[in-house]
Structure formats: structure tokens, C-alpha cells
């Protein structure tokens, strides 16, 4: 994993929603993330809100420096796709922005089976998280805005596929799913009805879907 070429995929920003941090701007804090994946890769998605310092949507591909812990987490998530999270040491979230002068390559975090702020079960030791790739970085626009469609991006490889929603309106929802055998690759547009769960399985023409994370309260 660590030997793979690092690249950044960035959604073209909407009007009034800059993707890059202003010079000298920081977003220092404790940035909890949802964790998902399987044998082919591990991913982390920042749990965003519409206020600083949490007003960025970030999705990473990572591995654990501890090889045994890395393998164990991959096997666990492959067997049972469900929400894990981690609570990291404090860092500047904007260091994941494209072109940052000091990109964040690694940090320490405590992992939880479940949500770390909602009764999740803590794992016995902190882990060193090594960032392999920034898959997504987007600043959030707190201006109230409605939308009839939402955009989902597919990530993964070798039969393990996941999709997450681009947070691009307010109120909105954070949504991560695992898809079995999607026939559509890349980004898709999905019809929305407020903050109700849309039919992501149909949009990707997947055989089955497993919901990993769905959150509305943090994005009102």
C-alpha cells in the first residue's frame, strides 16, 4: 500500500465554495473520522459540520504502520462491513488540501468499533495512521441551499466497492455505503428527497448495498 503512487482526486468546486485553504488559514482540532474498507484497502472519512474547524469533507486511503493491526482491521471490515471510527490526535485538517506546503502524512489515533462519541467500543492501543492518498477534499459552504440531486463517488478496487455522497447543500447528510458488483463506475447523480436516504443501489445498478454510515444531525 505505502509503495503506491499518491494522487488526489478533487471534485470541481461549486460557486462560492473554495476548495483550497487561504494562505495562513488553519483548522486545528480533533477530527474524528469514519473508517471503512476491507482486504483491498482502508478508508477514512472526516465527520464534517458546517462550522470551523470541521467544515471540510475529506476522504483518505490509509494503512496502519503496525502490520498485524492493519491486517486484522482489514479482515474484520471485510467479514462485517459496518461503521468503525477513530479519534485522532489534534491536527490541522487543511493540511490535506491540495497543494498544502506541509501535507499531513501520518498521525496517531485511537480506533473504535462503532462511533467514538456514541458508545463505540475502544480498541486497546493507539495506532499510527499512514496516509496513502487523499481521495477527496472539499470545503463546505454553510449557506442554506436546496438541491434536487446529489452526487455520489465510487471508490475501491478488486470487488470491494464503496460510495460516499458529496456534501454540497444545507441541510445535507453524510452517507457511506458498500456496494456489491456495481455496474456504473465513477460519479453518479442520485435524485434526492430532502434528507431521506436516496436509492444509491439503483443509481449504481449494484446487486446489493450495505449502509455503513448515515448522518443528518451534524449537517443541519
PDB file of C-alpha atoms in Angstrom:
ATOM      1  CA  UNK A   1       0.000   0.000   0.000  1.00  0.00           C
ATOM      2  CA  UNK A   2       2.613   2.555   1.030  1.00  0.00           C
ATOM      3  CA  UNK A   3       4.526   1.986  -2.208  1.00  0.00           C
ATOM      4  CA  UNK A   4       1.643   3.091  -4.403  1.00  0.00           C
ATOM      5  CA  UNK A   5       1.748   6.440  -6.142  1.00  0.00           C
ATOM      6  CA  UNK A   6      -0.011   9.163  -4.192  1.00  0.00           C
ATOM      7  CA  UNK A   7      -2.619  11.152  -6.097  1.00  0.00           C
ATOM      8  CA  UNK A   8      -5.500  13.490  -5.315  1.00  0.00           C
ATOM      9  CA  UNK A   9      -8.962  13.414  -6.863  1.00  0.00           C
ATOM     10  CA  UNK A  10     -10.815  16.679  -6.387  1.00  0.00           C
ATOM     11  CA  UNK A  11     -14.413  17.471  -7.272  1.00  0.00           C
ATOM     12  CA  UNK A  12     -14.708  20.701  -9.242  1.00  0.00           C
ATOM     13  CA  UNK A  13     -15.856  23.199  -6.591  1.00  0.00           C
ATOM     14  CA  UNK A  14     -19.278  24.811  -6.811  1.00  0.00           C
ATOM     15  CA  UNK A  15     -19.620  28.570  -6.966  1.00  0.00           C
ATOM     16  CA  UNK A  16     -18.821  30.168  -3.629  1.00  0.00           C
ATOM     17  CA  UNK A  17     -17.281  27.013  -2.170  1.00  0.00           C
ATOM     18  CA  UNK A  18     -13.472  27.286  -2.469  1.00  0.00           C
ATOM     19  CA  UNK A  19     -11.542  24.019  -2.424  1.00  0.00           C
ATOM     20  CA  UNK A  20      -8.219  25.421  -1.218  1.00  0.00           C
ATOM     21  CA  UNK A  21      -7.316  26.962   2.112  1.00  0.00           C
ATOM     22  CA  UNK A  22      -6.479  30.650   2.219  1.00  0.00           C
ATOM     23  CA  UNK A  23      -2.845  31.448   2.944  1.00  0.00           C
ATOM     24  CA  UNK A  24      -2.191  31.140   6.674  1.00  0.00           C
ATOM     25  CA  UNK A  25      -5.628  29.645   7.429  1.00  0.00           C
ATOM     26  CA  UNK A  26      -5.749  26.644   9.777  1.00  0.00           C
ATOM     27  CA  UNK A  27      -8.341  24.168  11.046  1.00  0.00           C
ATOM     28  CA  UNK A  28      -6.695  22.746  14.167  1.00  0.00           C
ATOM     29  CA  UNK A  29      -8.822  20.325  16.168  1.00  0.00           C
ATOM     30  CA  UNK A  30      -9.769  16.764  16.980  1.00  0.00           C
ATOM     31  CA  UNK A  31     -11.059  15.492  13.647  1.00  0.00           C
ATOM     32  CA  UNK A  32     -12.877  12.217  14.173  1.00  0.00           C
ATOM     33  CA  UNK A  33     -13.331  10.050  11.098  1.00  0.00           C
ATOM     34  CA  UNK A  34     -15.499   7.181   9.938  1.00  0.00           C
ATOM     35  CA  UNK A  35     -13.449   4.114   8.985  1.00  0.00           C
ATOM     36  CA  UNK A  36     -14.465   1.566   6.352  1.00  0.00           C
ATOM     37  CA  UNK A  37     -12.905  -0.767   3.822  1.00  0.00           C
ATOM     38  CA  UNK A  38     -11.758  -4.356   3.586  1.00  0.00           C
ATOM     39  CA  UNK A  39      -8.914  -6.555   2.391  1.00  0.00           C
ATOM     40  CA  UNK A  40      -8.172  -4.354  -0.635  1.00  0.00           C
ATOM     41  CA  UNK A  41      -7.962  -1.029   1.191  1.00  0.00           C
ATOM     42  CA  UNK A  42      -8.785   1.052   4.244  1.00  0.00           C
ATOM     43  CA  UNK A  43     -10.539   4.423   4.044  1.00  0.00           C
ATOM     44  CA  UNK A  44     -11.318   7.239   6.456  1.00  0.00           C
ATOM     45  CA  UNK A  45     -13.953   9.948   6.016  1.00  0.00           C
ATOM     46  CA  UNK A  46     -13.859  13.071   8.188  1.00  0.00           C
ATOM     47  CA  UNK A  47     -17.096  13.615  10.133  1.00  0.00           C
ATOM     48  CA  UNK A  48     -17.837  17.173   8.978  1.00  0.00           C
ATOM     49  CA  UNK A  49     -20.020  20.010  10.227  1.00  0.00           C
ATOM     50  CA  UNK A  50     -20.819  23.436   8.813  1.00  0.00           C
ATOM     51  CA  UNK A  51     -18.628  25.311  11.291  1.00  0.00           C
ATOM     52  CA  UNK A  52     -14.893  25.694  11.749  1.00  0.00           C
ATOM     53  CA  UNK A  53     -12.645  23.820  12.220  1.00  0.00           C
ATOM     54  CA  UNK A  54     -14.732  20.899  10.912  1.00  0.00           C
ATOM     55  CA  UNK A  55     -16.099  22.477   7.719  1.00  0.00           C
ATOM     56  CA  UNK A  56     -14.248  20.315   5.199  1.00  0.00           C
ATOM     57  CA  UNK A  57     -15.203  16.976   3.684  1.00  0.00           C
ATOM     58  CA  UNK A  58     -12.111  14.788   3.470  1.00  0.00           C
ATOM     59  CA  UNK A  59     -11.762  11.145   2.404  1.00  0.00           C
ATOM     60  CA  UNK A  60      -8.439   9.328   2.774  1.00  0.00           C
ATOM     61  CA  UNK A  61      -6.973   5.977   1.833  1.00  0.00           C
ATOM     62  CA  UNK A  62      -4.635   4.817   4.596  1.00  0.00           C
ATOM     63  CA  UNK A  63      -2.848   1.919   6.211  1.00  0.00           C
ATOM     64  CA  UNK A  64      -1.672   1.236   9.740  1.00  0.00           C
ATOM     65  CA  UNK A  65       2.042   1.216  10.480  1.00  0.00           C
ATOM     66  CA  UNK A  66       1.510  -1.871  12.653  1.00  0.00           C
ATOM     67  CA  UNK A  67       1.296  -4.616  10.027  1.00  0.00           C
ATOM     68  CA  UNK A  68      -0.573  -7.067  12.272  1.00  0.00           C
ATOM     69  CA  UNK A  69      -3.133  -4.428  13.318  1.00  0.00           C
ATOM     70  CA  UNK A  70      -3.557  -3.347   9.700  1.00  0.00           C
ATOM     71  CA  UNK A  71      -4.263  -6.904   8.571  1.00  0.00           C
ATOM     72  CA  UNK A  72      -6.646  -7.539  11.463  1.00  0.00           C
ATOM     73  CA  UNK A  73      -8.676  -4.406  10.702  1.00  0.00           C
ATOM     74  CA  UNK A  74      -8.905  -5.275   7.013  1.00  0.00           C
ATOM     75  CA  UNK A  75     -10.122  -8.790   7.782  1.00  0.00           C
ATOM     76  CA  UNK A  76     -12.657  -7.534  10.319  1.00  0.00           C
ATOM     77  CA  UNK A  77     -14.156  -4.983   7.933  1.00  0.00           C
ATOM     78  CA  UNK A  78     -14.189  -7.470   5.052  1.00  0.00           C
ATOM     79  CA  UNK A  79     -16.122 -10.006   7.126  1.00  0.00           C
ATOM     80  CA  UNK A  80     -18.577  -7.489   8.574  1.00  0.00           C
ATOM     81  CA  UNK A  81     -18.956  -4.150   6.746  1.00  0.00           C
ATOM     82  CA  UNK A  82     -20.054  -1.788   9.485  1.00  0.00           C
ATOM     83  CA  UNK A  83     -19.040   1.519  10.994  1.00  0.00           C
ATOM     84  CA  UNK A  84     -15.738   1.933  12.769  1.00  0.00           C
ATOM     85  CA  UNK A  85     -14.285   5.322  13.677  1.00  0.00           C
ATOM     86  CA  UNK A  86     -11.093   6.788  15.028  1.00  0.00           C
ATOM     87  CA  UNK A  87     -10.403   9.690  17.364  1.00  0.00           C
ATOM     88  CA  UNK A  88      -7.037  11.166  16.322  1.00  0.00           C
ATOM     89  CA  UNK A  89      -4.560  13.457  17.956  1.00  0.00           C
ATOM     90  CA  UNK A  90      -5.161  17.131  17.196  1.00  0.00           C
ATOM     91  CA  UNK A  91      -4.014  18.270  13.772  1.00  0.00           C
ATOM     92  CA  UNK A  92      -4.737  20.872  11.111  1.00  0.00           C
ATOM     93  CA  UNK A  93      -7.358  19.400   8.761  1.00  0.00           C
ATOM     94  CA  UNK A  94      -6.375  21.823   5.997  1.00  0.00           C
ATOM     95  CA  UNK A  95      -3.045  20.015   5.642  1.00  0.00           C
ATOM     96  CA  UNK A  96      -4.990  17.564   3.453  1.00  0.00           C
ATOM     97  CA  UNK A  97      -5.826  20.344   0.982  1.00  0.00           C
ATOM     98  CA  UNK A  98      -4.250  20.012  -2.475  1.00  0.00           C
ATOM     99  CA  UNK A  99      -1.008  21.922  -2.730  1.00  0.00           C
ATOM    100  CA  UNK A 100      -0.575  22.487   1.018  1.00  0.00           C
ATOM    101  CA  UNK A 101       3.031  23.397   1.890  1.00  0.00           C
ATOM    102  CA  UNK A 102       3.136  20.792   4.703  1.00  0.00           C
ATOM    103  CA  UNK A 103       0.815  17.915   3.770  1.00  0.00           C
ATOM    104  CA  UNK A 104      -0.082  15.630   6.656  1.00  0.00           C
ATOM    105  CA  UNK A 105       1.426  12.195   6.050  1.00  0.00           C
ATOM    106  CA  UNK A 106       0.686  10.408   9.334  1.00  0.00           C
ATOM    107  CA  UNK A 107      -0.844  10.818  12.798  1.00  0.00           C
ATOM    108  CA  UNK A 108      -1.828   8.732  15.814  1.00  0.00           C
ATOM    109  CA  UNK A 109      -5.406   7.734  16.579  1.00  0.00           C
ATOM    110  CA  UNK A 110      -7.499   5.547  18.876  1.00  0.00           C
ATOM    111  CA  UNK A 111      -9.823   3.247  16.941  1.00  0.00           C
ATOM    112  CA  UNK A 112     -13.377   2.366  17.963  1.00  0.00           C
ATOM    113  CA  UNK A 113     -15.788  -0.321  16.842  1.00  0.00           C
ATOM    114  CA  UNK A 114     -18.799   1.927  16.259  1.00  0.00           C
ATOM    115  CA  UNK A 115     -18.979   5.698  16.715  1.00  0.00           C
ATOM    116  CA  UNK A 116     -16.347   7.024  19.125  1.00  0.00           C
ATOM    117  CA  UNK A 117     -18.765   9.640  20.534  1.00  0.00           C
ATOM    118  CA  UNK A 118     -21.832   7.385  20.660  1.00  0.00           C
ATOM    119  CA  UNK A 119     -20.926   4.331  22.650  1.00  0.00           C
ATOM    120  CA  UNK A 120     -18.332   2.832  20.345  1.00  0.00           C
ATOM    121  CA  UNK A 121     -16.029   0.165  21.785  1.00  0.00           C
ATOM    122  CA  UNK A 122     -12.443   1.465  22.063  1.00  0.00           C
ATOM    123  CA  UNK A 123      -9.614  -0.718  20.847  1.00  0.00           C
ATOM    124  CA  UNK A 124      -6.758  -1.436  23.246  1.00  0.00           C
ATOM    125  CA  UNK A 125      -3.978   0.744  21.791  1.00  0.00           C
ATOM    126  CA  UNK A 126      -3.428   3.843  19.681  1.00  0.00           C
ATOM    127  CA  UNK A 127      -2.327   3.232  16.106  1.00  0.00           C
ATOM    128  CA  UNK A 128      -0.094   5.173  13.741  1.00  0.00           C
ATOM    129  CA  UNK A 129      -2.176   6.028  10.673  1.00  0.00           C
ATOM    130  CA  UNK A 130      -0.190   6.470   7.454  1.00  0.00           C
ATOM    131  CA  UNK A 131      -1.939   8.454   4.715  1.00  0.00           C
ATOM    132  CA  UNK A 132      -1.520   6.813   1.304  1.00  0.00           C
ATOM    133  CA  UNK A 133      -3.818   9.041  -0.729  1.00  0.00           C
ATOM    134  CA  UNK A 134      -6.172  11.988  -0.347  1.00  0.00           C
ATOM    135  CA  UNK A 135      -9.153  10.867  -2.404  1.00  0.00           C
ATOM    136  CA  UNK A 136     -11.359  13.874  -1.712  1.00  0.00           C
ATOM    137  CA  UNK A 137     -11.019  17.341  -0.218  1.00  0.00           C
ATOM    138  CA  UNK A 138     -13.782  19.914  -0.267  1.00  0.00           C
ATOM    139  CA  UNK A 139     -14.545  22.978   1.850  1.00  0.00           C
ATOM    140  CA  UNK A 140     -18.186  23.161   2.930  1.00  0.00           C
ATOM    141  CA  UNK A 141     -20.447  26.129   2.232  1.00  0.00           C
ATOM    142  CA  UNK A 142     -22.671  26.927   5.231  1.00  0.00           C
ATOM    143  CA  UNK A 143     -25.135  28.954   3.145  1.00  0.00           C
ATOM    144  CA  UNK A 144     -28.582  27.297   3.117  1.00  0.00           C
ATOM    145  CA  UNK A 145     -29.126  25.751  -0.307  1.00  0.00           C
ATOM    146  CA  UNK A 146     -31.530  23.196  -1.736  1.00  0.00           C
ATOM    147  CA  UNK A 147     -30.767  20.596  -4.390  1.00  0.00           C
ATOM    148  CA  UNK A 148     -32.880  18.010  -6.201  1.00  0.00           C
ATOM    149  CA  UNK A 149     -29.950  15.718  -6.972  1.00  0.00           C
ATOM    150  CA  UNK A 150     -26.839  14.626  -5.105  1.00  0.00           C
ATOM    151  CA  UNK A 151     -23.513  13.335  -6.358  1.00  0.00           C
ATOM    152  CA  UNK A 152     -22.004  10.069  -5.137  1.00  0.00           C
ATOM    153  CA  UNK A 153     -18.447   8.939  -5.839  1.00  0.00           C
ATOM    154  CA  UNK A 154     -17.432   5.284  -6.128  1.00  0.00           C
ATOM    155  CA  UNK A 155     -14.098   4.213  -4.653  1.00  0.00           C
ATOM    156  CA  UNK A 156     -12.452   0.841  -4.135  1.00  0.00           C
ATOM    157  CA  UNK A 157     -10.958  -1.957  -6.214  1.00  0.00           C
ATOM    158  CA  UNK A 158     -10.917  -5.712  -6.846  1.00  0.00           C
ATOM    159  CA  UNK A 159     -14.516  -6.359  -5.897  1.00  0.00           C
ATOM    160  CA  UNK A 160     -14.644  -4.138  -2.781  1.00  0.00           C
ATOM    161  CA  UNK A 161     -16.603  -1.019  -3.716  1.00  0.00           C
ATOM    162  CA  UNK A 162     -17.830   1.899  -1.643  1.00  0.00           C
ATOM    163  CA  UNK A 163     -19.686   5.113  -2.433  1.00  0.00           C
ATOM    164  CA  UNK A 164     -19.962   8.357  -0.480  1.00  0.00           C
ATOM    165  CA  UNK A 165     -22.078  11.459  -1.021  1.00  0.00           C
ATOM    166  CA  UNK A 166     -20.549  14.833  -1.864  1.00  0.00           C
ATOM    167  CA  UNK A 167     -21.799  17.283   0.782  1.00  0.00           C
ATOM    168  CA  UNK A 168     -22.891  20.232  -1.331  1.00  0.00           C
ATOM    169  CA  UNK A 169     -26.048  21.781   0.148  1.00  0.00           C
ATOM    170  CA  UNK A 170     -27.517  22.702   3.523  1.00  0.00           C
ATOM    171  CA  UNK A 171     -29.107  20.882   5.210  1.00  0.00           C
ATOM    172  CA  UNK A 172     -27.431  17.754   3.903  1.00  0.00           C
ATOM    173  CA  UNK A 173     -26.418  14.277   5.028  1.00  0.00           C
ATOM    174  CA  UNK A 174     -23.217  12.260   5.241  1.00  0.00           C
ATOM    175  CA  UNK A 175     -23.685   8.860   3.601  1.00  0.00           C
ATOM    176  CA  UNK A 176     -21.277   5.949   3.053  1.00  0.00           C
ATOM    177  CA  UNK A 177     -22.319   2.590   1.609  1.00  0.00           C
ATOM    178  CA  UNK A 178     -20.718  -0.619   0.413  1.00  0.00           C
ATOM    179  CA  UNK A 179     -21.915  -1.861  -2.978  1.00  0.00           C
ATOM    180  CA  UNK A 180     -21.788  -5.348  -4.417  1.00  0.00           C
ATOM    181  CA  UNK A 181     -20.901  -5.552  -8.123  1.00  0.00           C
ATOM    182  CA  UNK A 182     -21.836  -2.007  -9.222  1.00  0.00           C
ATOM    183  CA  UNK A 183     -22.369  -1.742 -12.982  1.00  0.00           C
ATOM    184  CA  UNK A 184     -21.735   2.034 -13.012  1.00  0.00           C
ATOM    185  CA  UNK A 185     -18.273   3.353 -12.176  1.00  0.00           C
ATOM    186  CA  UNK A 186     -17.139   6.839 -11.184  1.00  0.00           C
ATOM    187  CA  UNK A 187     -19.572   9.570 -10.087  1.00  0.00           C
ATOM    188  CA  UNK A 188     -23.353   9.298 -10.353  1.00  0.00           C
ATOM    189  CA  UNK A 189     -26.178  11.714  -9.709  1.00  0.00           C
ATOM    190  CA  UNK A 190     -28.968  10.493  -7.435  1.00  0.00           C
ATOM    191  CA  UNK A 191     -32.417  12.042  -7.023  1.00  0.00           C
ATOM    192  CA  UNK A 192     -32.934  13.494  -3.517  1.00  0.00           C
ATOM    193  CA  UNK A 193     -35.989  13.967  -1.332  1.00  0.00           C
ATOM    194  CA  UNK A 194     -34.858  16.276   1.460  1.00  0.00           C
ATOM    195  CA  UNK A 195     -32.512  14.362   3.763  1.00  0.00           C
ATOM    196  CA  UNK A 196     -34.163  10.981   3.227  1.00  0.00           C
ATOM    197  CA  UNK A 197     -31.963   8.088   2.127  1.00  0.00           C
ATOM    198  CA  UNK A 198     -31.822   8.006  -1.693  1.00  0.00           C
ATOM    199  CA  UNK A 199     -31.750   4.869  -3.832  1.00  0.00           C
ATOM    200  CA  UNK A 200     -27.987   4.579  -4.257  1.00  0.00           C
ATOM    201  CA  UNK A 201     -28.148   0.898  -5.178  1.00  0.00           C
ATOM    202  CA  UNK A 202     -30.333   1.667  -8.195  1.00  0.00           C
ATOM    203  CA  UNK A 203     -28.119   4.569  -9.295  1.00  0.00           C
ATOM    204  CA  UNK A 204     -25.025   2.339  -9.405  1.00  0.00           C
ATOM    205  CA  UNK A 205     -27.016  -0.692 -10.619  1.00  0.00           C
ATOM    206  CA  UNK A 206     -25.451  -2.759  -7.846  1.00  0.00           C
ATOM    207  CA  UNK A 207     -26.516  -6.240  -6.788  1.00  0.00           C
ATOM    208  CA  UNK A 208     -26.696  -5.342  -3.101  1.00  0.00           C
ATOM    209  CA  UNK A 209     -25.954  -2.489  -0.709  1.00  0.00           C
ATOM    210  CA  UNK A 210     -24.777  -2.268   2.910  1.00  0.00           C
ATOM    211  CA  UNK A 211     -25.101   1.054   4.689  1.00  0.00           C
ATOM    212  CA  UNK A 212     -22.043   1.940   6.748  1.00  0.00           C
ATOM    213  CA  UNK A 213     -22.811   5.478   7.854  1.00  0.00           C
ATOM    214  CA  UNK A 214     -25.751   7.873   7.582  1.00  0.00           C
ATOM    215  CA  UNK A 215     -25.817  11.180   9.483  1.00  0.00           C
ATOM    216  CA  UNK A 216     -28.128  14.182   9.265  1.00  0.00           C
ATOM    217  CA  UNK A 217     -27.893  15.956  12.654  1.00  0.00           C
ATOM    218  CA  UNK A 218     -24.317  17.209  12.145  1.00  0.00           C
ATOM    219  CA  UNK A 219     -25.217  18.819   8.811  1.00  0.00           C
ATOM    220  CA  UNK A 220     -28.364  20.789   9.577  1.00  0.00           C
TER     221      UNK A 220
END
